Coordinates of C-alpha atoms and ligand atoms in Angstrom, one line a residue:
X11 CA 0.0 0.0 0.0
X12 CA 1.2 3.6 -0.7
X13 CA 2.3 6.1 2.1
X14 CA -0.6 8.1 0.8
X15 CA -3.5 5.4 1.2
X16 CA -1.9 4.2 4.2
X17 CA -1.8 7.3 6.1
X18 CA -6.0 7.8 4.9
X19 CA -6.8 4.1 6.1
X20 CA -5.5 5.1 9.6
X21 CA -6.9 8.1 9.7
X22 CA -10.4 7.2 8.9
X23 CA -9.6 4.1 11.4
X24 CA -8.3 6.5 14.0
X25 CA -11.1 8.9 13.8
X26 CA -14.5 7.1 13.6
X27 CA -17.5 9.0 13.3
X28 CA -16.0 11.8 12.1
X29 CA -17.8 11.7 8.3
X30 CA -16.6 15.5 7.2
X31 CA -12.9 15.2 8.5
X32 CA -12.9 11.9 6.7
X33 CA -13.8 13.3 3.3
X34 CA -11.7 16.8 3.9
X35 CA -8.4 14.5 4.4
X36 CA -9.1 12.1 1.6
X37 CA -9.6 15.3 -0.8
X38 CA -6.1 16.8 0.2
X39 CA -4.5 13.5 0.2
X40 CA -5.4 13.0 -3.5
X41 CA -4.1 15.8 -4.6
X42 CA -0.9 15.9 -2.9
X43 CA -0.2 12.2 -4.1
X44 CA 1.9 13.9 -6.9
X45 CA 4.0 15.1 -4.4
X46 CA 4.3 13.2 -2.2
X47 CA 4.6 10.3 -4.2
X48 CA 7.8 12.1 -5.9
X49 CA 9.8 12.0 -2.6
X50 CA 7.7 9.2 -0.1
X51 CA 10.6 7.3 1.7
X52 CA 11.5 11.1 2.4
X53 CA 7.9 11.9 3.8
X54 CA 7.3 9.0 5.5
X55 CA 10.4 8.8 7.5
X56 CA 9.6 12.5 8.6
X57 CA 5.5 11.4 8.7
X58 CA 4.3 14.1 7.4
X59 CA 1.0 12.9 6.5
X60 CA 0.5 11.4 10.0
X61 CA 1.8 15.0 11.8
X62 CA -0.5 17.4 9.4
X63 CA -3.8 15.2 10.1
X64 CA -3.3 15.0 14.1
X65 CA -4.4 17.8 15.9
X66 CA -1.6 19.7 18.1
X67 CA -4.0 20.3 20.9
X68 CA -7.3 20.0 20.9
X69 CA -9.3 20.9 23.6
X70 CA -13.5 20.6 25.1
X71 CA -15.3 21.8 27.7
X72 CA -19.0 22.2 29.3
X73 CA -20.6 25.7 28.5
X74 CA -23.4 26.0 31.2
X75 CA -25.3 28.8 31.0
X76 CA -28.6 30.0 32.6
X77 CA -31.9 31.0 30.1
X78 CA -34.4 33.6 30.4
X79 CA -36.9 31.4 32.3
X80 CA -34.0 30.7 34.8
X81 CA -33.3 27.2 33.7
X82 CA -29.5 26.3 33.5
X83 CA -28.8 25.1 30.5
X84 CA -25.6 23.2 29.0
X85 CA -23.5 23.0 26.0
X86 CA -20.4 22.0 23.8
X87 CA -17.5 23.7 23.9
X88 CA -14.4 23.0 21.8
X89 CA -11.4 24.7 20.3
X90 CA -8.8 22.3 17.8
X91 CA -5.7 24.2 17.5
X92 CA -4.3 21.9 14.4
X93 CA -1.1 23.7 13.1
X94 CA 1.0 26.6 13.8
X95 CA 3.8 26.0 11.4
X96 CA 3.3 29.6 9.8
X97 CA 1.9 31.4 12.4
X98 CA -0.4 31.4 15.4
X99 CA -3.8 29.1 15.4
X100 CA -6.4 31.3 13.8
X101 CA -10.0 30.3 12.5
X102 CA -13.7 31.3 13.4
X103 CA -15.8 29.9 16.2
X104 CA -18.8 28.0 15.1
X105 CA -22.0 27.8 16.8
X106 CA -24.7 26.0 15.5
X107 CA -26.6 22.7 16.7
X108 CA -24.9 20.4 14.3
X109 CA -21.4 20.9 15.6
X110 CA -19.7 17.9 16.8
X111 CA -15.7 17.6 16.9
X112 CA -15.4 16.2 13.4
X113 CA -17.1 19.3 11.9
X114 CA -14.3 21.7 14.1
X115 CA -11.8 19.2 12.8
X116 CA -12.5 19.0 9.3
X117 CA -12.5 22.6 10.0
X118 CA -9.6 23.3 11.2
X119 CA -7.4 20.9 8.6
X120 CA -9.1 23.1 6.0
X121 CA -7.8 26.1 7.7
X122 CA -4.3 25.3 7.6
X123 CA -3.9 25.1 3.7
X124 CA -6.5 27.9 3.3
X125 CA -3.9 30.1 5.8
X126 CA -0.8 29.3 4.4
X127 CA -2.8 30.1 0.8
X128 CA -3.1 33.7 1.8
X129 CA 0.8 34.5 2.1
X130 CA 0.1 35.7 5.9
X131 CA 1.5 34.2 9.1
X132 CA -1.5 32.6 10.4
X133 CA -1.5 28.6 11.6
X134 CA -4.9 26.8 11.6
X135 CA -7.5 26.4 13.9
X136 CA -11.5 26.5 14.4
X137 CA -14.0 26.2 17.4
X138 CA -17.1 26.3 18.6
X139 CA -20.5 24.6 20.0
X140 CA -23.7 23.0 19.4
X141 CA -25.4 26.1 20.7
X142 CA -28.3 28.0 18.9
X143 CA -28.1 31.4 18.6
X144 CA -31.3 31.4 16.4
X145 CA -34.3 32.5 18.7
X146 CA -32.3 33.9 21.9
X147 CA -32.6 36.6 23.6
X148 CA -29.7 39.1 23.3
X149 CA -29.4 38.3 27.2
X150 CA -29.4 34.5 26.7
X151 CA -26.5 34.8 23.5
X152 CA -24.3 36.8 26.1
X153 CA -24.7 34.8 29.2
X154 CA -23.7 31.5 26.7
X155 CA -20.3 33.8 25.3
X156 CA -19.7 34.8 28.5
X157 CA -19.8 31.0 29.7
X158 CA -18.0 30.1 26.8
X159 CA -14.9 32.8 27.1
X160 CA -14.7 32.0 30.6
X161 CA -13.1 28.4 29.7
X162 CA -11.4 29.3 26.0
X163 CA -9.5 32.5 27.6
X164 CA -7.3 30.0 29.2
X165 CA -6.1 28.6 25.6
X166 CA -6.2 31.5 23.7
X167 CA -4.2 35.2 23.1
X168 CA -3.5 37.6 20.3
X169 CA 0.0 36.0 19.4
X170 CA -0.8 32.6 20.4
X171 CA -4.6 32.2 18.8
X172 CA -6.8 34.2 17.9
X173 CA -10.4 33.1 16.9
X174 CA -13.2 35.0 14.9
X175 CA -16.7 34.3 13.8
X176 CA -18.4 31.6 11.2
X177 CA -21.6 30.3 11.1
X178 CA -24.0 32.0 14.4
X179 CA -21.3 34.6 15.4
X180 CA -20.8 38.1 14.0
X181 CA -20.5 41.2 16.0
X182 CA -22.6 40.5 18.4
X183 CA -21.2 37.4 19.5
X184 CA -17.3 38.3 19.3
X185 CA -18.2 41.7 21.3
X186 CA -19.8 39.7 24.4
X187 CA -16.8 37.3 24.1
X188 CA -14.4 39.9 23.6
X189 CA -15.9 42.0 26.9
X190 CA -15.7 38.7 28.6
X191 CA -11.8 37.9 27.8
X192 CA -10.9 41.6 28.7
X193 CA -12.7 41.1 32.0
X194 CA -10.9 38.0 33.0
X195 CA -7.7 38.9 31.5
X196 CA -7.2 42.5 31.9
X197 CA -5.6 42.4 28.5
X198 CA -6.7 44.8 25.8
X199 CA -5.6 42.7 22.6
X200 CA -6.4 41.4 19.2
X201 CA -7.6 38.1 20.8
X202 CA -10.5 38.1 18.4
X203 CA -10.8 39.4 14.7
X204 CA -13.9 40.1 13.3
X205 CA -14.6 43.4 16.5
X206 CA -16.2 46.4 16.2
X207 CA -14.8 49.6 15.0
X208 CA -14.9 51.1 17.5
X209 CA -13.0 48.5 20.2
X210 CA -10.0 47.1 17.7
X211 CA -12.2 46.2 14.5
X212 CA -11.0 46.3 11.2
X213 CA -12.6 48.2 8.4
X214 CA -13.8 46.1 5.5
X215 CA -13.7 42.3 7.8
X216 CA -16.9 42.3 7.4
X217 CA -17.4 42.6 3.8
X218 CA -14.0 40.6 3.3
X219 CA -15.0 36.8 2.7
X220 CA -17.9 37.9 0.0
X221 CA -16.0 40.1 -1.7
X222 CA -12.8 38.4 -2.0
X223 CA -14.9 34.9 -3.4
X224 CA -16.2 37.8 -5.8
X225 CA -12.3 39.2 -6.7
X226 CA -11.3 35.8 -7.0
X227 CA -14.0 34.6 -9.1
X228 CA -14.0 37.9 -11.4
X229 CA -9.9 37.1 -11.5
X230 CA -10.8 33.6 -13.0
X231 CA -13.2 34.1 -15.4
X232 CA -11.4 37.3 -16.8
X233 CA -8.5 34.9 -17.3
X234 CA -10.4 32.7 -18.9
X235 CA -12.1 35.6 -21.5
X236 CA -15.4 36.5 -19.6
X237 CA -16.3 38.6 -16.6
X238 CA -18.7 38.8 -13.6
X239 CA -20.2 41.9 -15.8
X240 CA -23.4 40.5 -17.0
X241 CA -23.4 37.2 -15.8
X242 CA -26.5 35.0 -14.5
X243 CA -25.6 33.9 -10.7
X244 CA -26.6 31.5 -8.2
X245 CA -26.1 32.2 -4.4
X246 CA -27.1 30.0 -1.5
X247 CA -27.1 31.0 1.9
X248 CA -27.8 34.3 3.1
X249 CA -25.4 35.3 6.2
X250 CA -22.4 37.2 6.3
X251 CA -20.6 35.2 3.3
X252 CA -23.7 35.4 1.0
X253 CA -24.7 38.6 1.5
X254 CA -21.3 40.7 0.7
X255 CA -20.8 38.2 -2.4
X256 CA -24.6 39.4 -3.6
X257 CA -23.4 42.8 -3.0
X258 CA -19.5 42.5 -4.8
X259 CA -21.3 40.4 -7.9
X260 CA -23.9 43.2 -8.5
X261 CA -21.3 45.9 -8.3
X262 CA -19.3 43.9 -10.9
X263 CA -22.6 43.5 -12.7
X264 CA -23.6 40.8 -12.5
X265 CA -27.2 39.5 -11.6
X266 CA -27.7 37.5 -8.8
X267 CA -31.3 35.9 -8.5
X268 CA -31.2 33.3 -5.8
X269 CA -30.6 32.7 -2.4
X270 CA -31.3 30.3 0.9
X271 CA -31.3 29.9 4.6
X272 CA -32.3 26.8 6.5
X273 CA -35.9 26.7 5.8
X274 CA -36.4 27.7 1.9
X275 CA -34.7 29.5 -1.0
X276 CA -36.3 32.5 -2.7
X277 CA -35.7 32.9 -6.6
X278 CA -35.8 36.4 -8.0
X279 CA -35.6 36.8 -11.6
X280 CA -34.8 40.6 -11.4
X281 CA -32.2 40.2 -8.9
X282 CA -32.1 39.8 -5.6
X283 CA -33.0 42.9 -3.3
X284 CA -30.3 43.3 -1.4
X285 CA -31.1 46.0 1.2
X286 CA -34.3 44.0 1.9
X287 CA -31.9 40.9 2.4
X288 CA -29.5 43.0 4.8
X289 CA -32.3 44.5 6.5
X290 CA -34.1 40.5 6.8
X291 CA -31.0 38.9 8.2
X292 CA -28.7 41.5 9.3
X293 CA -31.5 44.0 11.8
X294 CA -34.6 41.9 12.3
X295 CA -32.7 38.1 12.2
X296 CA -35.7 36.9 10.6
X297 CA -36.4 34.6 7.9
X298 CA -36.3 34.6 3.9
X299 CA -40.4 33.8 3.9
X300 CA -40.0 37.7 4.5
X301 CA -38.4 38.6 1.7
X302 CA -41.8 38.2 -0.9
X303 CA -43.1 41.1 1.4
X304 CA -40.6 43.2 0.2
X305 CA -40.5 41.6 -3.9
X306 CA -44.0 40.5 -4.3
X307 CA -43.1 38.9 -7.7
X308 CA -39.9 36.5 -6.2
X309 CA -40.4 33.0 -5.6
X310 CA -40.2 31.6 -2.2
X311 CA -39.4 27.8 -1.8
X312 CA -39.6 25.4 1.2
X313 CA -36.7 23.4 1.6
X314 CA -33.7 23.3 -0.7
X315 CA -33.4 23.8 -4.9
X316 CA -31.0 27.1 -5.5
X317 CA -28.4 24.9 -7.9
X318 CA -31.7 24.4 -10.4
X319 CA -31.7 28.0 -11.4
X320 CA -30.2 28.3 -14.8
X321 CA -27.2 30.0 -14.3
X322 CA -23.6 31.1 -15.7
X323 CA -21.7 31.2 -12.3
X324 CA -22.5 29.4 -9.0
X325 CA -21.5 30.2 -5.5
X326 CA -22.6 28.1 -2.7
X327 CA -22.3 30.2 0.3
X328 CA -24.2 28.7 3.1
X329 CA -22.6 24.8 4.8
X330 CA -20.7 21.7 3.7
X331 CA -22.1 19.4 1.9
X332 CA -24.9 21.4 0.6
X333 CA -24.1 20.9 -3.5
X334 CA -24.6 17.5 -3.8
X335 CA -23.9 14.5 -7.3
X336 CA -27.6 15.7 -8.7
X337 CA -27.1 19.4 -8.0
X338 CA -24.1 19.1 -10.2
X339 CA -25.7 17.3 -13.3
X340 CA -28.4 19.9 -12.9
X341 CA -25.4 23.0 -12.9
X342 CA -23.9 21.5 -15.9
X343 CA -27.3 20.7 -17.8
X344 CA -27.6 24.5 -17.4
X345 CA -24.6 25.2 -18.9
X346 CA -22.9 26.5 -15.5
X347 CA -19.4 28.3 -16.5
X348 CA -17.8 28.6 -12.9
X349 CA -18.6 27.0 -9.3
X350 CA -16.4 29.0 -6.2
X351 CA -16.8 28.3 -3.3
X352 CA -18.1 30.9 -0.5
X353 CA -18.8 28.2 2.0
X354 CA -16.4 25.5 3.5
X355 CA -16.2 21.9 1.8
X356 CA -19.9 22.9 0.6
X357 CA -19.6 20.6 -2.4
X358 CA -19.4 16.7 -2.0
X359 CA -16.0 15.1 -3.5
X360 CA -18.2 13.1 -6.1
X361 CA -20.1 16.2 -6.9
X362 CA -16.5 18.1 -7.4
X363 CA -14.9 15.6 -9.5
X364 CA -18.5 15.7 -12.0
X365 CA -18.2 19.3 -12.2
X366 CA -14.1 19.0 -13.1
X367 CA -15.0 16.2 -15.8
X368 CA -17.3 18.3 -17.4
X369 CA -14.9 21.6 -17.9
X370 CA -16.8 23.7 -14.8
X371 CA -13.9 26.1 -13.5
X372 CA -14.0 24.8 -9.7
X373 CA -12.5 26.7 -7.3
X374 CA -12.3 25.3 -3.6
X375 CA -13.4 27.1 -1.0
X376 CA -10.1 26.8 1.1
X377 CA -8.6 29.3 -1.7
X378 CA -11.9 31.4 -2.9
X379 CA -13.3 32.3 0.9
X380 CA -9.4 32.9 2.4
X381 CA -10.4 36.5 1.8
X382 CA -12.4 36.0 5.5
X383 CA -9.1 35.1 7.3
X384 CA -6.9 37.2 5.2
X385 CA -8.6 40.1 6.2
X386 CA -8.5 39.2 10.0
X387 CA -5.0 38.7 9.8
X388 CA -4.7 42.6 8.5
X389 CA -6.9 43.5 11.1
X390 CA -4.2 41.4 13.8
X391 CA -1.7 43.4 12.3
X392 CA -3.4 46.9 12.8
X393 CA -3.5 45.7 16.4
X394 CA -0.2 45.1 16.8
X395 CA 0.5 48.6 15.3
X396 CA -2.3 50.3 16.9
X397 CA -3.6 51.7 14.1
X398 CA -6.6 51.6 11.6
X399 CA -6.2 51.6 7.9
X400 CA -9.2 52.9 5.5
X401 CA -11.7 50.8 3.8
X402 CA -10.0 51.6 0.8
X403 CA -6.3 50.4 1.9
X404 CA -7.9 47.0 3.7
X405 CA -10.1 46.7 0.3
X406 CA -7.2 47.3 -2.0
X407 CA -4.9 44.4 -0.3
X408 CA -7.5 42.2 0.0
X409 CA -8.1 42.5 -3.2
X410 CA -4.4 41.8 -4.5
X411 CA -4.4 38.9 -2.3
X412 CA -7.4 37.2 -3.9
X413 CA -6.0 37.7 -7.2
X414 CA -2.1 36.4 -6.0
X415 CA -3.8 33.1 -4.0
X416 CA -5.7 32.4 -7.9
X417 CA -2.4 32.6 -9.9
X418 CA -0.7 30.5 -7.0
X419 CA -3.2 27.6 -7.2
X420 CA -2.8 27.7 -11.4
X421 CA 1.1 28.3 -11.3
X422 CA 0.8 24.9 -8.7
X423 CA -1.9 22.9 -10.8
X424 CA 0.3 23.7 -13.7
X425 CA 3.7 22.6 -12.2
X426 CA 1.9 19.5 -11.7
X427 CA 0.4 18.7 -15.1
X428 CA -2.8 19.0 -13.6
X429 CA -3.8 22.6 -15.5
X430 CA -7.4 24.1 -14.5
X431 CA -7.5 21.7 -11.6
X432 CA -7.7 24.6 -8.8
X433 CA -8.4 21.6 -6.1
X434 CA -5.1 20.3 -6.9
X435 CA -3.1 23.4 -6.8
X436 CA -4.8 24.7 -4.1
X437 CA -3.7 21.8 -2.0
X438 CA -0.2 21.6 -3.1
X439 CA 0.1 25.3 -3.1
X440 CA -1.0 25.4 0.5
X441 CA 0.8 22.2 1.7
X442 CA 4.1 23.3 0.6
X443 CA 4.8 26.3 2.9
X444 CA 3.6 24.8 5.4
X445 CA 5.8 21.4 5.2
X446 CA 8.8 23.7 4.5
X447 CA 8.1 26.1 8.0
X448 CA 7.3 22.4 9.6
X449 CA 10.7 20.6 8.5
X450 CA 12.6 23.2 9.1
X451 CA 11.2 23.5 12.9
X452 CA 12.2 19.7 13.3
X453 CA 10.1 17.3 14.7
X454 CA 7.3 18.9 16.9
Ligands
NDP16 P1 -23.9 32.8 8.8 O1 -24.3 32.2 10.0 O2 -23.8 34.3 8.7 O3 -24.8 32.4 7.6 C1 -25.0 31.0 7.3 C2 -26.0 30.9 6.2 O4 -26.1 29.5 5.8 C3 -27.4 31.2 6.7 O5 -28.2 31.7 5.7 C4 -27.9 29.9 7.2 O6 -29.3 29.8 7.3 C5 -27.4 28.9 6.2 N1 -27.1 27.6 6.8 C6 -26.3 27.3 7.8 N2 -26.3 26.0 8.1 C7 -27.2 25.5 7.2 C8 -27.6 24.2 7.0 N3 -27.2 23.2 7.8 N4 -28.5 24.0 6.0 C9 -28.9 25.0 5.2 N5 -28.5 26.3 5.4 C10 -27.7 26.5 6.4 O7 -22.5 32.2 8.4 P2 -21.4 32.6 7.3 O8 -22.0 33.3 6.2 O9 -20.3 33.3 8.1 O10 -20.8 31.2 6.9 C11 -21.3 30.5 5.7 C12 -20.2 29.6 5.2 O11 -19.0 30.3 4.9 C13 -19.8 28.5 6.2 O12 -19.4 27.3 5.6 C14 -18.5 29.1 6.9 O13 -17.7 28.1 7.4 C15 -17.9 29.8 5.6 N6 -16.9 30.8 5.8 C16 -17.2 31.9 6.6 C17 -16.3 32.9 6.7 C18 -16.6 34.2 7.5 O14 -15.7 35.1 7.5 N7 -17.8 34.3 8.1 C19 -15.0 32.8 6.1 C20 -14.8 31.7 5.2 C21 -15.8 30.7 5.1 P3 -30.1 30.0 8.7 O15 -29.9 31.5 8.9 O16 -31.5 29.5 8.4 O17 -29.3 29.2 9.7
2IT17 O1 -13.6 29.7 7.6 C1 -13.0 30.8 7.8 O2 -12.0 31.1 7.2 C2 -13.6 31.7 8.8 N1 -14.6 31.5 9.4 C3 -12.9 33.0 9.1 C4 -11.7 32.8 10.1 C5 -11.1 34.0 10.6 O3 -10.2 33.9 11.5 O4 -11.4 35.1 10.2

């Protein structure tokens, strides 16, 4: 048996139950088969494959907490702090029922290749909990962060890791965790990215995952003879990811008539109205059945069907696993030109390889959302200097970056013979810095 399929078998052995880490591992082990198959008595003896998949620390803890009607309730708290190689662990905190520790873990591999990707000194890592935000009080959200701060403050710090938001936490949830850490601490630090302005935040993190997955994407297709300017797009999802890639693509000109939360999807052939989206999920936290208030003609749909919307460019920008084998038949049926992904690992690795086999440009999400982290690591750095940079100057670099991480993953793919397959060299392109800063640390 290979090093490569060796190192996979144990893995998946080693790690039972743990679905999503499973399939993360087995995508980056396939493309890095190349190289490591080039050099594997080398990579073996030095196990590589078995230091990059095992978690440096990993650790979980109870989040009790006490609800408006006085009942104590308890959660799931955990925080995988997988590689710092390149930099200190940094990665958003998740909170949403479904996390368990293979979601933080498939997580957090992801993050370590998506870091290295955007050329800044950040080492992977992710958290989280199976808490609900969705239909708390403001009072019942901060009692939880404050709970859950009081334990992860231990583990944490602004040059040792430093987590930010993903799915159910935005600025409301990093600014009661953030009090809480200051509280406990007494430190006033960039332990958290994703703050307000006005206690450390940087502008344009907000904006920064949406937009870069629309620089990125605009980068590719203009290298490929097209544009965003007048294209037909598919968006699901409609939180922070979705929302500032609606807003990006329509500034570029293109017209984006779909997207989805939890419950349904709303189709809207004259493009989506995005201040009644912001104003939907961003003020009233409500759902997309409110949105035909606002667009009497859209379509609102129970359930899930975005990826059957004729389109030229798709961006699934909600969870993993959400594009499945069928979604991808339908994309290509309709004549789909470009699939990035906004979301992590949001398309399955059969529905992946259907789309490459049928000349869709893919690009995965651990290159085309790395404008999220990139930006968090801009906003570490105006920490560390004190100082806040314009919308304009954070806008400006993130936008280079986006374009340099698309021209790394094609110079990598090509290197390989593997030209146009962005899952390739987005692996390779990642893995490599990151093997280099962990060889020449020696063995730890
Ligand atoms: P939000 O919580 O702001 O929004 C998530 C959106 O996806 C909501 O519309 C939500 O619907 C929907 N959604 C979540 N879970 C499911 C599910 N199981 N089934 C169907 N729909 C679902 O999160 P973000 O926008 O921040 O994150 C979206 C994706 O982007 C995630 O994969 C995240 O890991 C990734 N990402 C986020 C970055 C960031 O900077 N925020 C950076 C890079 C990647 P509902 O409101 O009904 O729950
Ligand atoms: O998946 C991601 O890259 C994020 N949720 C953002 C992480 C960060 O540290 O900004």
């Amino acid at each position: 048996m290979s090093y490569v399929d060796d190192v996979l078998a144990r893995v998946i052995a080693k790690n039972p139950s743990e679905p999503e880490f499973h399939q993360a591992v087995t995508e980056v082990f396939e493309s890095l088969r190349p190289v490591i198959e080039a050099n594997e008595d080398f990579y073996k003896r030095e196990a590589i494959l078995e230091r990059i998949t095992e978690p440096e620390r990993m650790i979980k803890f109870r989040v009790p907490w006490v609800d408006d009607q006085g009942q104590v309730q308890v959660n799931m708290g955990i925080r995988v702090q997988f590689n710092s190689a390149i930099g200190p662990y940094k990665g958003g905190l998740r909170f949403h029922p479904s996390v368990n520790q293979g979601i933080i873990k498939f997580l957090g591999f992801e993050q370590i290749f998506k870091n290295s990707l955007t050329g800044l000194p950040i080492g992977g890592g992710k958290g989280g909990s199976d808490f609900d935000p969705k239909g708390k009080s403001d009072r019942e959200v901060m009692a939880f962060c404050q709970s859950f701060m009081t334990e992860l403050c231990k583990y944490i710090g602004a040059d040792e890791d430093v987590p930010a938001g993903d799915i159910g936490v935005g600025g409301r949830e990093i600014g009661y965790m953030y009090g809480q850490y200051k509280r406990i601490t007494g430190l006033y630090e960039g332990v958290l990215t994703g703050k307000g302005l006005t206690y450390g935040g940087s502008l344009a993190r907000t904006e920064a995952t949406g937009y870069g997955l629309v620089y990125l994407t605009d980068e590719l297709l203009k290298c490929h003879g097209e544009s965003m300017e007048g294209k037909t797009i598919v968006v699901s999802g409609a939180g922070n990811v979705a929302i500032y890639a609606i807003e990006k693509a329509q500034q570029l000109g293109g017209k984006v008539v779909t997207c989805s939360d939890s419950t349904g999807w709303v189709y809207d052939p004259d493009g989506i109205d995005l201040e009644a989206l912001k104003e939907i999920k961003e003020v009233n936290r409500a759902r997309l059945t409110e949105y035909k208030k606002y667009r009497p003609d859209s379509e609102y749909h129970e359930g899930r069907g975005v990826w059957q919307i004729k389109c030229d460019v798709a961006l699934p920008c909600a969870t993993q696993n959400e594009l499945l084998i069928d979604d991808a038949k339908q994309l290509v049926a309709n004549g789909v030109m470009a699939v990035c992904e906004g979301a992590n690992m949001p398309t399955t690795l059969d529905a992946t390889q259907y789309l490459q086999e049928n000349g869709v440009l893919f690009v995965p999400g651990k290159a085309s959302n790395a404008g999220g982290v990139a930006t968090s690591a801009l906003e570490m750095s105006q920490n560390s200097e004190r100082l806040s940079w314009t919308f304009e100057e954070v806008d400006s670099k993130l936008q280079s970056i986006m374009v340099n991480i698309y021209h790394n993953i094609d110079e990598a793919a090509k290197r390989y013979g593997k030209e146009g397959d962005y899952v390739t060299g987005a692996n390779i392109a990642g893995f490599e810095k990151v093997v280099e800063a962990m060889l020449a640390q020696g063995i730890c």
